[in-house]
Amino acid sequence: MNPNPSAPVIEVKNLTCGYGETVVLQDVSFVVHPREVLLVIGGSGCGKSTLLRCLIGLLKPFQGDVAHFGRSFTAADATQRREILKTFGVLYQNNALWSSMTLAENVSLPLEEHTSLSRADREEIVTLKLNEVGLSGSEKLYPSELSGGMKKRAALARALALDPEIVFFDEPSEGLDPITSREMDRLILQVRDILGTTMVIVSHQLSSIFRLADRVIMLDPKTKGIIAEGKPKELAANSKDPRVRDFLNQDTDSAKPTSRTPEVATEVHSP
Amino acid sequence: MTAAHPSPAGNAGHNVATAQLATGSSGSDCVVKVGGDWRLSTSVPTWKELFGQHTATDVRVVSDGLGKWDSSLLLFLLHGRAWCVESKHDFVTEALPENLQNLLRKVVESGTPKPKAIPTATGLSERAQTLAMHFSNVTKENISFVGECALGFVSVLKHPRNFRWMDCLVEMQQCWVSSLPIVSLVSFLVGVILAFQAAIQLRPYGAAVFVADLVGLSVVREMGPMMAAVIMAGGIGAAFAAQLGNMKVDEEIDALETLGISTVDFLALPRLLAVTLMMPILALYANVLGILGGMFVSATMLNIPAAAYWVETQNRVGLSDVTSGLIKSVFFGLAIGLAGCLRGMKCKRSAAGVGQATNSAVVTGILLIVIADAVFALIFNVLGI
Ligand SMILES: Nc1ncnc2c1ncn2[C@@H]1O[C@H](COP(=O)(O)OP(=O)(O)O)[C@@H](O)[C@H]1O
Ligand SMILES: [Mg+2]
């Protein structure tokens, strides 16, 4: 698929995007390398999901270009677009499992659409994929019958159905308890190690950022762009930008006892 | 001079919040002693009450047996501070507990932020411009959706095997099951009402038997298809919009798009086809029930036997009348399906958005039905059917 093994998987050039007349991101450029886990981080509302929607072609950028494996996504016609769409999987913030279908049907639909496999083969692959994410035996369940963690796993199984080169995640550990969230992170790394999939993950959970990231890019709503790029540990220790240090050092910050005044006046005992 | 407040009933365990005014040592300033428990849930002294008509002076606030306190005391102090600042006097709080002072300082420093005004188009021409822009955008979207559906239908005809027949069948079943009882009831009653009204008018002239003609024609040509369509718009049209809208909110539609699956082919066409196919069947059913309603009134009120009524109906209502009604109902079905699917797929990503989409699907559906009916009345008139 990729002739040059070290060529970037995704190349974003001077991307400007937003909704209607509001610009959310301005002039953003970066690349994603093969087999890396890249985290897009930043506070709520800084445009992480918006960037992701541009990368997967759901949002047309105002300006600039997104290229997957050297093929421009923004300039692609219908057939080229379909080819590109086949090469990645997406795990949405709300899981986006099709609620009227069973898990098996959910995982099977991408195969039905993009391959000419026989029904029996498809079923076998579905079982395999559900097994990979630890959901074997849940084929006949509907999404509404699953817990939050199971839904995420099912969504991952669906994203992996076509053995994509890239998987995009929007807040994979949102709404999960810390233990389930850690399991999810482990699963993501396991998939990367076994299948060599490139992962682009949007997250604001600090624990996940340090566990997962090979590299992070940090967005900021005021700058409307990237304010830092690098390894999370190095950025936390050495970044010159106080916003970056603050974001990445939240744990140590709150651990220190400080004599802060309450933000809101609730009942307080006077000494 | 005190402004102590009586303890509210049932709150006897707490000290009453007090604020007392005293003249300071220098004579030119006031000392306000605050004490007791200050709680938002009980009544507390206000600055206005305390000072009333008092002329402005420098104010020093001290604690005098202050117990628990919350935002109510903060508010009291802020009002006091504002009062002093306005008349350029000092407001000293140094004798208060430190955490209270900190809090006060923080609030004063940050100021009271006013919500930012959202820029709105104010001028008439400006407003008209945005409205026109919005209208043209929406029209463009609607037309392109209808176009996509038409292309989808063509490709179904070309490759019928790729069509999701199973989904279509499920939707057809849904149409049938959910609308049948209400369509039965409403059509029967419409027949009854029409017959009743006609009977009152025709009986004095001894023309009671023509009730059958009148009911038969109006039900078969107009009321049957119309009533069935309106009920479907309220039931199935709304259901489509709510289902698809919810899928949009949950990103299920995005998930289809990133798989390269056409949402029109996958979601809209099966529903559209289902409602278009079911509509004439339901209309036919509504016709039968409407005629039965007329028959019921004639038999009970006018003493016309059912057999005679049926013969009269058969004589007057021809195949062309029935077909004209059914042809219309096909288009009614199409209108309901288009309105439901379009509103659902263009839904805003919120719970309120789903509500709006559902509402607007029903309104649009019924509007399109009435317009289509008027157009068909014109066409049939010209063709002489
Ligand atoms: N559909 C939309 N229409 C208009 N504005 C939007 C839409 N979605 C998000 N926004 C705005 O874009 C900005 C970035 O949102 P988002 O990308 O969802 O942030 P994040 O995922 O980082 O929390 C926010 O200010 C938000 O209000
Ligand atoms: Mg987001």
GROMACS .gro file of C-alpha atoms in nm, chain A residues 53 56 58 82 85 88 90 92-94 96-99 101 109-110 112-114 158 162 261-263 265-271, chain B residues 38-39 66-71 74 97 99 102-103 106 133 164 247 249-261 266 349:
model
   64
   53ARG     CA    1  -1.367   1.577   1.132
   56ILE     CA    2  -1.170   1.197   0.812
   58LEU     CA    3  -1.660   1.486   0.724
   82ARG     CA    4  -1.408   0.589  -0.151
   85LEU     CA    5  -1.225   0.599   0.314
   88PHE     CA    6  -0.905   0.412   0.787
   90VAL     CA    7  -1.303   0.581   1.310
   92TYR     CA    8  -1.652   0.824   1.749
   93GLN     CA    9  -1.698   1.006   2.077
   94ASN     CA   10  -2.050   0.862   2.117
   96ALA     CA   11  -2.195   0.570   1.693
   97LEU     CA   12  -2.280   0.202   1.682
   98TRP     CA   13  -2.584   0.158   1.459
   99SER     CA   14  -2.851   0.104   1.717
  101MET     CA   15  -2.825  -0.362   1.425
  109LEU     CA   16  -2.142  -0.380   0.741
  110PRO     CA   17  -1.801  -0.231   0.645
  112GLU     CA   18  -2.030  -0.595   0.313
  113GLU     CA   19  -1.974  -0.250   0.164
  114HIS     CA   20  -1.608  -0.274   0.072
  158ARG     CA   21  -1.599  -0.208   1.387
  162LEU     CA   22  -1.134  -0.365   0.728
  261THR     CA   23  -0.975   3.061   4.848
  262PRO     CA   24  -1.295   2.893   4.743
  263GLU     CA   25  -1.417   3.002   4.399
  265ALA     CA   26  -1.889   3.121   4.849
  266THR     CA   27  -2.049   2.819   5.002
  267GLU     CA   28  -2.084   2.767   5.369
  268VAL     CA   29  -1.755   2.831   5.544
  269HIS     CA   30  -1.675   2.817   5.911
  270SER     CA   31  -1.513   3.127   6.035
  271PRO     CA   32  -1.230   3.049   6.275
  309TRP     CA   33  -2.565   3.425   5.762
  310ARG     CA   34  -2.749   3.186   5.534
  337LEU     CA   35  -2.006   3.588   6.344
  338GLY     CA   36  -2.100   3.220   6.307
  339LYS     CA   37  -2.147   3.040   5.976
  340TRP     CA   38  -2.170   3.249   5.665
  341ASP     CA   39  -2.226   3.204   5.293
  342SER     CA   40  -2.285   3.416   4.984
  345LEU     CA   41  -2.076   3.843   5.069
  368PRO     CA   42  -1.210   3.680   5.901
  370ASN     CA   43  -1.104   3.393   5.417
  373ASN     CA   44  -0.989   3.711   5.042
  374LEU     CA   45  -1.316   3.616   4.884
  377LYS     CA   46  -1.129   3.831   4.458
  404MET     CA   47  -2.921   3.380   0.234
  435ARG     CA   48  -3.167  -0.300   0.120
  518MET     CA   49  -2.882   0.879   1.441
  520VAL     CA   50  -2.697   1.320   1.710
  521ASP     CA   51  -2.528   0.991   1.801
  522GLU     CA   52  -2.286   1.027   1.505
  523GLU     CA   53  -2.428   0.710   1.347
  524ILE     CA   54  -2.476   0.900   1.021
  525ASP     CA   55  -2.113   1.020   1.033
  526ALA     CA   56  -2.006   0.659   1.084
  527LEU     CA   57  -2.188   0.562   0.765
  528GLU     CA   58  -2.036   0.851   0.572
  529THR     CA   59  -1.680   0.769   0.673
  530LEU     CA   60  -1.740   0.417   0.547
  531GLY     CA   61  -1.823   0.565   0.210
  532ILE     CA   62  -2.183   0.447   0.238
  537PHE     CA   63  -2.878   0.330   0.300
  620ARG     CA   64  -2.695   1.780   1.681
   0.00000   0.00000   0.00000
